[in-house]
PDB file of C-alpha atoms in Angstrom:
ATOM      1  CA  ALA Z  18       0.098 -14.942 -28.014  1.00 69.00           C
ATOM      2  CA  PRO Z  19       0.543 -11.814 -30.114  1.00 78.00           C
ATOM      3  CA  PHE Z  20      -2.037  -9.846 -28.098  1.00 87.00           C
ATOM      4  CA  LEU Z  21      -0.104 -10.174 -24.803  1.00 92.00           C
ATOM      5  CA  THR Z  22       2.021  -7.187 -23.842  1.00 95.00           C
ATOM      6  CA  GLY Z  23       3.164  -8.121 -20.362  1.00 96.00           C
ATOM      7  CA  VAL Z  24       2.924 -10.149 -17.206  1.00 97.00           C
ATOM      8  CA  THR Z  25       1.728  -8.793 -13.879  1.00 97.00           C
ATOM      9  CA  ILE Z  26       2.333 -10.805 -10.736  1.00 97.00           C
ATOM     10  CA  SER Z  27      -0.345 -10.315  -8.108  1.00 95.00           C
ATOM     11  CA  GLY Z  28      -1.653 -12.518  -5.402  1.00 84.00           C
ATOM     12  CA  GLY Z  29      -2.282 -12.244  -2.016  1.00 85.00           C
ATOM     13  CA  GLU Z  30       0.895 -10.216  -1.853  1.00 94.00           C
ATOM     14  CA  ALA Z  31       3.341 -10.832  -4.704  1.00 95.00           C
ATOM     15  CA  THR Z  32       6.371  -9.520  -2.826  1.00 96.00           C
ATOM     16  CA  MET Z  33       5.950 -12.308  -0.237  1.00 96.00           C
ATOM     17  CA  GLN Z  34       7.331 -14.536  -3.014  1.00 96.00           C
ATOM     18  CA  ALA Z  35      10.045 -12.119  -4.175  1.00 97.00           C
ATOM     19  CA  GLU Z  36      12.575 -14.846  -4.973  1.00 97.00           C
ATOM     20  CA  PHE Z  37      10.090 -16.611  -7.242  1.00 97.00           C
ATOM     21  CA  VAL Z  38       9.066 -13.317  -8.878  1.00 98.00           C
ATOM     22  CA  ARG Z  39      12.717 -12.478  -9.505  1.00 98.00           C
ATOM     23  CA  GLU Z  40      13.440 -15.891 -11.043  1.00 98.00           C
ATOM     24  CA  LEU Z  41      10.314 -15.757 -13.216  1.00 98.00           C
ATOM     25  CA  PHE Z  42      11.107 -12.266 -14.499  1.00 98.00           C
ATOM     26  CA  LEU Z  43      14.765 -13.232 -15.092  1.00 98.00           C
ATOM     27  CA  ALA Z  44      13.640 -16.248 -17.109  1.00 97.00           C
ATOM     28  CA  MET Z  45      11.255 -14.091 -19.134  1.00 97.00           C
ATOM     29  CA  LYS Z  46      13.907 -11.461 -19.858  1.00 96.00           C
ATOM     30  CA  GLY Z  47      16.333 -14.223 -20.912  1.00 97.00           C
ATOM     31  CA  ASP Z  48      13.899 -15.878 -23.328  1.00 96.00           C
ATOM     32  CA  ASP Z  49      13.849 -14.414 -26.842  1.00 94.00           C
ATOM     33  CA  ASP Z  50      10.125 -15.186 -27.181  1.00 93.00           C
ATOM     34  CA  LEU Z  51       9.214 -13.468 -23.894  1.00 94.00           C
ATOM     35  CA  ALA Z  52      11.772 -10.685 -23.448  1.00 95.00           C
ATOM     36  CA  HIS Z  53       9.470  -8.108 -25.073  1.00 95.00           C
ATOM     37  CA  LEU Z  54       6.806  -8.558 -22.365  1.00 96.00           C
ATOM     38  CA  SER Z  55       6.593  -5.993 -19.585  1.00 97.00           C
ATOM     39  CA  THR Z  56       7.091  -7.287 -16.036  1.00 98.00           C
ATOM     40  CA  LEU Z  57       4.987  -5.682 -13.310  1.00 98.00           C
ATOM     41  CA  VAL Z  58       4.313  -6.365  -9.637  1.00 98.00           C
ATOM     42  CA  ASP Z  59       0.881  -5.719  -8.103  1.00 97.00           C
ATOM     43  CA  THR Z  60       1.476  -4.926  -4.425  1.00 97.00           C
ATOM     44  CA  ASN Z  61       0.070  -3.532  -1.216  1.00 96.00           C
ATOM     45  CA  GLY Z  62       3.447  -1.830  -0.743  1.00 96.00           C
ATOM     46  CA  SER Z  63       4.403  -3.661   2.446  1.00 95.00           C
ATOM     47  CA  ALA Z  64       7.779  -4.897   1.170  1.00 96.00           C
ATOM     48  CA  ASP Z  65      10.976  -3.471   2.574  1.00 94.00           C
ATOM     49  CA  ASP Z  66      13.739  -1.837   0.537  1.00 96.00           C
ATOM     50  CA  GLN Z  67      15.745  -5.073   0.355  1.00 97.00           C
ATOM     51  CA  VAL Z  68      12.883  -6.808  -1.472  1.00 97.00           C
ATOM     52  CA  TRP Z  69      12.497  -3.909  -3.899  1.00 98.00           C
ATOM     53  CA  GLU Z  70      16.273  -3.841  -4.469  1.00 98.00           C
ATOM     54  CA  SER Z  71      16.164  -7.531  -5.414  1.00 98.00           C
ATOM     55  CA  LEU Z  72      13.465  -6.850  -8.025  1.00 98.00           C
ATOM     56  CA  LEU Z  73      14.614  -3.533  -9.502  1.00 97.00           C
ATOM     57  CA  ASP Z  74      16.660  -4.961 -12.344  1.00 97.00           C
ATOM     58  CA  VAL Z  75      14.003  -7.458 -13.469  1.00 98.00           C
ATOM     59  CA  MET Z  76      10.720  -5.605 -13.069  1.00 98.00           C
ATOM     60  CA  ASP Z  77       9.504  -2.768 -15.224  1.00 98.00           C
ATOM     61  CA  GLY Z  78       7.380  -1.347 -12.447  1.00 98.00           C
ATOM     62  CA  ALA Z  79       5.026  -1.814  -9.525  1.00 98.00           C
ATOM     63  CA  MET Z  80       1.381  -0.957  -9.047  1.00 98.00           C
ATOM     64  CA  VAL Z  81       0.895   0.009  -5.403  1.00 98.00           C
ATOM     65  CA  ASP Z  82      -2.305   0.258  -3.349  1.00 96.00           C
ATOM     66  CA  LEU Z  83      -2.493   3.330  -1.131  1.00 96.00           C
ATOM     67  CA  LYS Z  84      -5.477   2.806   1.146  1.00 95.00           C
ATOM     68  CA  ALA Z  85      -5.008   5.981   3.194  1.00 96.00           C
ATOM     69  CA  ILE Z  86      -2.413   8.691   3.692  1.00 96.00           C
ATOM     70  CA  ASP Z  87      -3.345   9.076   7.366  1.00 95.00           C
ATOM     71  CA  PRO Z  88      -1.789   6.345   9.535  1.00 95.00           C
ATOM     72  CA  ALA Z  89      -4.814   5.906  11.815  1.00 95.00           C
ATOM     73  CA  THR Z  90      -7.188   5.585   8.856  1.00 95.00           C
ATOM     74  CA  HIS Z  91      -4.870   3.079   7.215  1.00 94.00           C
ATOM     75  CA  VAL Z  92      -4.816   0.999  10.406  1.00 95.00           C
ATOM     76  CA  ASN Z  93      -8.607   1.232  10.601  1.00 92.00           C
ATOM     77  CA  LEU Z  94      -8.950  -0.058   7.036  1.00 91.00           C
ATOM     78  CA  THR Z  95      -6.184  -2.657   6.994  1.00 91.00           C
ATOM     79  CA  ALA Z  96      -5.121  -3.311  10.617  1.00 92.00           C
ATOM     80  CA  ARG Z  97      -1.611  -2.239   9.545  1.00 93.00           C
ATOM     81  CA  ASP Z  98       0.453   0.912   9.631  1.00 93.00           C
ATOM     82  CA  ASN Z  99       1.134   2.659   6.307  1.00 96.00           C
ATOM     83  CA  THR Z 100       4.774   3.590   6.958  1.00 97.00           C
ATOM     84  CA  ARG Z 101       6.090   0.786   4.724  1.00 97.00           C
ATOM     85  CA  VAL Z 102       3.543   1.551   1.990  1.00 97.00           C
ATOM     86  CA  LEU Z 103       4.561   5.212   1.818  1.00 98.00           C
ATOM     87  CA  ALA Z 104       8.255   4.271   1.909  1.00 97.00           C
ATOM     88  CA  SER Z 105       7.740   1.773  -0.919  1.00 98.00           C
ATOM     89  CA  ILE Z 106       5.958   4.333  -3.076  1.00 98.00           C
ATOM     90  CA  ARG Z 107       8.731   6.883  -2.526  1.00 97.00           C
ATOM     91  CA  PHE Z 108      11.465   4.254  -3.107  1.00 98.00           C
ATOM     92  CA  LEU Z 109       9.880   3.117  -6.381  1.00 98.00           C
ATOM     93  CA  ALA Z 110       9.216   6.681  -7.572  1.00 97.00           C
ATOM     94  CA  GLU Z 111      12.847   7.667  -6.965  1.00 97.00           C
ATOM     95  CA  ARG Z 112      13.973   4.734  -9.118  1.00 97.00           C
ATOM     96  CA  ASP Z 113      11.432   5.250 -11.915  1.00 97.00           C
ATOM     97  CA  LYS Z 114       9.702   1.957 -11.074  1.00 98.00           C
ATOM     98  CA  LEU Z 115       6.359   3.318  -9.880  1.00 98.00           C
ATOM     99  CA  GLU Z 116       3.934   2.169 -12.558  1.00 97.00           C
ATOM    100  CA  GLU Z 117       0.697   3.163 -10.812  1.00 97.00           C
ATOM    101  CA  ILE Z 118      -0.801   4.159  -7.485  1.00 98.00           C
ATOM    102  CA  ARG Z 119      -4.281   2.881  -6.781  1.00 97.00           C
ATOM    103  CA  LEU Z 120      -6.453   4.801  -4.362  1.00 97.00           C
ATOM    104  CA  LEU Z 121      -9.399   2.741  -3.137  1.00 95.00           C
ATOM    105  CA  ILE Z 122     -11.941   5.299  -1.946  1.00 97.00           C
ATOM    106  CA  VAL Z 123     -14.052   3.951   0.916  1.00 96.00           C
ATOM    107  CA  PRO Z 124     -16.916   6.324   1.814  1.00 96.00           C
ATOM    108  CA  GLY Z 125     -16.804   7.447   5.414  1.00 95.00           C
ATOM    109  CA  TYR Z 126     -13.229   6.236   5.897  1.00 94.00           C
ATOM    110  CA  ASN Z 127     -10.739   7.860   3.533  1.00 96.00           C
ATOM    111  CA  ASP Z 128     -12.813  10.251   1.438  1.00 96.00           C
ATOM    112  CA  ASP Z 129     -13.026  13.382   3.575  1.00 95.00           C
ATOM    113  CA  ALA Z 130     -11.733  16.617   2.038  1.00 96.00           C
ATOM    114  CA  GLY Z 131      -8.775  16.907   4.410  1.00 96.00           C
ATOM    115  CA  ALA Z 132      -7.555  13.389   3.714  1.00 96.00           C
ATOM    116  CA  ILE Z 133      -7.858  13.860  -0.035  1.00 97.00           C
ATOM    117  CA  GLU Z 134      -5.983  17.162   0.148  1.00 97.00           C
ATOM    118  CA  ARG Z 135      -3.175  15.560   2.202  1.00 97.00           C
ATOM    119  CA  THR Z 136      -3.029  12.658  -0.236  1.00 97.00           C
ATOM    120  CA  ALA Z 137      -2.767  15.026  -3.202  1.00 97.00           C
ATOM    121  CA  LEU Z 138      -0.010  17.046  -1.534  1.00 97.00           C
ATOM    122  CA  TRP Z 139       1.956  13.931  -0.635  1.00 97.00           C
ATOM    123  CA  LEU Z 140       1.673  12.481  -4.140  1.00 97.00           C
ATOM    124  CA  ALA Z 141       2.618  15.805  -5.732  1.00 96.00           C
ATOM    125  CA  ASP Z 142       5.704  15.900  -3.490  1.00 96.00           C
ATOM    126  CA  LEU Z 143       7.029  12.658  -5.014  1.00 95.00           C
ATOM    127  CA  GLY Z 144       8.622  14.682  -7.798  1.00 91.00           C
ATOM    128  CA  VAL Z 145       7.037  12.537 -10.503  1.00 94.00           C
ATOM    129  CA  ASP Z 146       3.600  12.509 -12.071  1.00 94.00           C
ATOM    130  CA  PRO Z 147       2.533   8.950 -11.302  1.00 94.00           C
ATOM    131  CA  LYS Z 148      -0.418   7.233 -12.877  1.00 97.00           C
ATOM    132  CA  VAL Z 149      -3.140   7.319 -10.243  1.00 98.00           C
ATOM    133  CA  LYS Z 150      -6.183   5.073 -10.479  1.00 98.00           C
ATOM    134  CA  ILE Z 151      -9.053   6.247  -8.290  1.00 98.00           C
ATOM    135  CA  ILE Z 152     -11.182   3.224  -7.496  1.00 97.00           C
ATOM    136  CA  GLY Z 153     -14.563   3.458  -5.831  1.00 96.00           C
ATOM    137  CA  TYR Z 154     -15.413   0.984  -3.103  1.00 95.00           C
ATOM    138  CA  ARG Z 155     -18.175  -1.426  -4.123  1.00 93.00           C
ATOM    139  CA  SER Z 156     -20.108  -3.351  -1.467  1.00 88.00           C
ATOM    140  CA  HIS Z 157     -21.132  -6.185  -3.760  1.00 87.00           C
ATOM    141  CA  GLY Z 158     -19.608  -9.443  -2.541  1.00 86.00           C
ATOM    142  CA  VAL Z 159     -17.827  -8.061   0.522  1.00 86.00           C
ATOM    143  CA  ARG Z 160     -17.712  -9.691   3.937  1.00 85.00           C
ATOM    144  CA  THR Z 161     -20.684  -9.127   6.217  1.00 86.00           C
ATOM    145  CA  GLU Z 162     -18.783  -6.718   8.474  1.00 83.00           C
ATOM    146  CA  ALA Z 163     -18.172  -4.367   5.525  1.00 83.00           C
ATOM    147  CA  ALA Z 164     -21.605  -4.663   3.895  1.00 85.00           C
ATOM    148  CA  HIS Z 165     -22.857  -1.496   5.647  1.00 88.00           C
ATOM    149  CA  ILE Z 166     -20.373   0.720   3.785  1.00 92.00           C
ATOM    150  CA  PRO Z 167     -22.053   2.525   0.882  1.00 93.00           C
ATOM    151  CA  ASP Z 168     -20.644   2.401  -2.621  1.00 94.00           C
ATOM    152  CA  ALA Z 169     -18.532   5.350  -3.679  1.00 96.00           C
ATOM    153  CA  THR Z 170     -20.387   7.579  -6.127  1.00 97.00           C
ATOM    154  CA  ARG Z 171     -19.021   8.673  -9.468  1.00 97.00           C
ATOM    155  CA  ALA Z 172     -19.511  12.304  -8.417  1.00 97.00           C
ATOM    156  CA  SER Z 173     -17.333  11.852  -5.321  1.00 97.00           C
ATOM    157  CA  LEU Z 174     -14.646  10.062  -7.319  1.00 98.00           C
ATOM    158  CA  ASP Z 175     -14.652  12.828  -9.940  1.00 98.00           C
ATOM    159  CA  GLY Z 176     -14.334  15.388  -7.129  1.00 98.00           C
ATOM    160  CA  ILE Z 177     -11.319  13.529  -5.762  1.00 98.00           C
ATOM    161  CA  ALA Z 178      -9.784  13.490  -9.232  1.00 98.00           C
ATOM    162  CA  ALA Z 179     -10.295  17.249  -9.447  1.00 98.00           C
ATOM    163  CA  VAL Z 180      -8.414  17.776  -6.172  1.00 98.00           C
ATOM    164  CA  LEU Z 181      -5.524  15.608  -7.372  1.00 98.00           C
ATOM    165  CA  ALA Z 182      -5.442  17.446 -10.709  1.00 98.00           C
ATOM    166  CA  LYS Z 183      -5.400  20.799  -8.894  1.00 97.00           C
ATOM    167  CA  HIS Z 184      -2.105  19.705  -7.358  1.00 97.00           C
ATOM    168  CA  GLY Z 185      -0.526  18.854 -10.694  1.00 96.00           C
ATOM    169  CA  LEU Z 186      -1.317  15.173 -10.903  1.00 97.00           C
ATOM    170  CA  GLY Z 187      -2.318  14.693 -14.504  1.00 96.00           C
ATOM    171  CA  ARG Z 188      -2.345  10.969 -15.200  1.00 97.00           C
ATOM    172  CA  LEU Z 189      -5.608  10.097 -13.488  1.00 98.00           C
ATOM    173  CA  THR Z 190      -8.132   7.370 -14.151  1.00 98.00           C
ATOM    174  CA  VAL Z 191     -11.452   7.071 -12.325  1.00 98.00           C
ATOM    175  CA  VAL Z 192     -13.072   3.639 -12.127  1.00 94.00           C
TER     176      VAL Z 192
END
């Protein structure tokens, strides 16, 4: 359709099906009717460099979730270490394939001033000005064990955006 501008593969975790994603994007790029569409991957960033290498020539970029800069907080939120996530973000940034970083702000977990400052410093150190989407946690529809977490307020999200902007990050969206 004329209003479509691209295709984003998401999932569960899109990079778990990297071979399929590669073949789909190759087919799109080889089809005269589809070649104009952007090709993006929506990811939690857990893929290793080999997976990213296999996708570099067929994807226009990746949108990566960064749940927390601090390893212990990341484990608390996701039950997984963030080493691979940070490595993926850096890898993609160095190759001009980092479309967007999404920061899900969960009150009481990853929103303290120190964590936000460390996040801003780390992102500023990437050497690029990535798009950063600051997303407030919403409790509506979550599992029972997370229902006690309050919604992020617009004021707190705007404050986080101000900290990121102070460190030179200029392509910010608050949602």
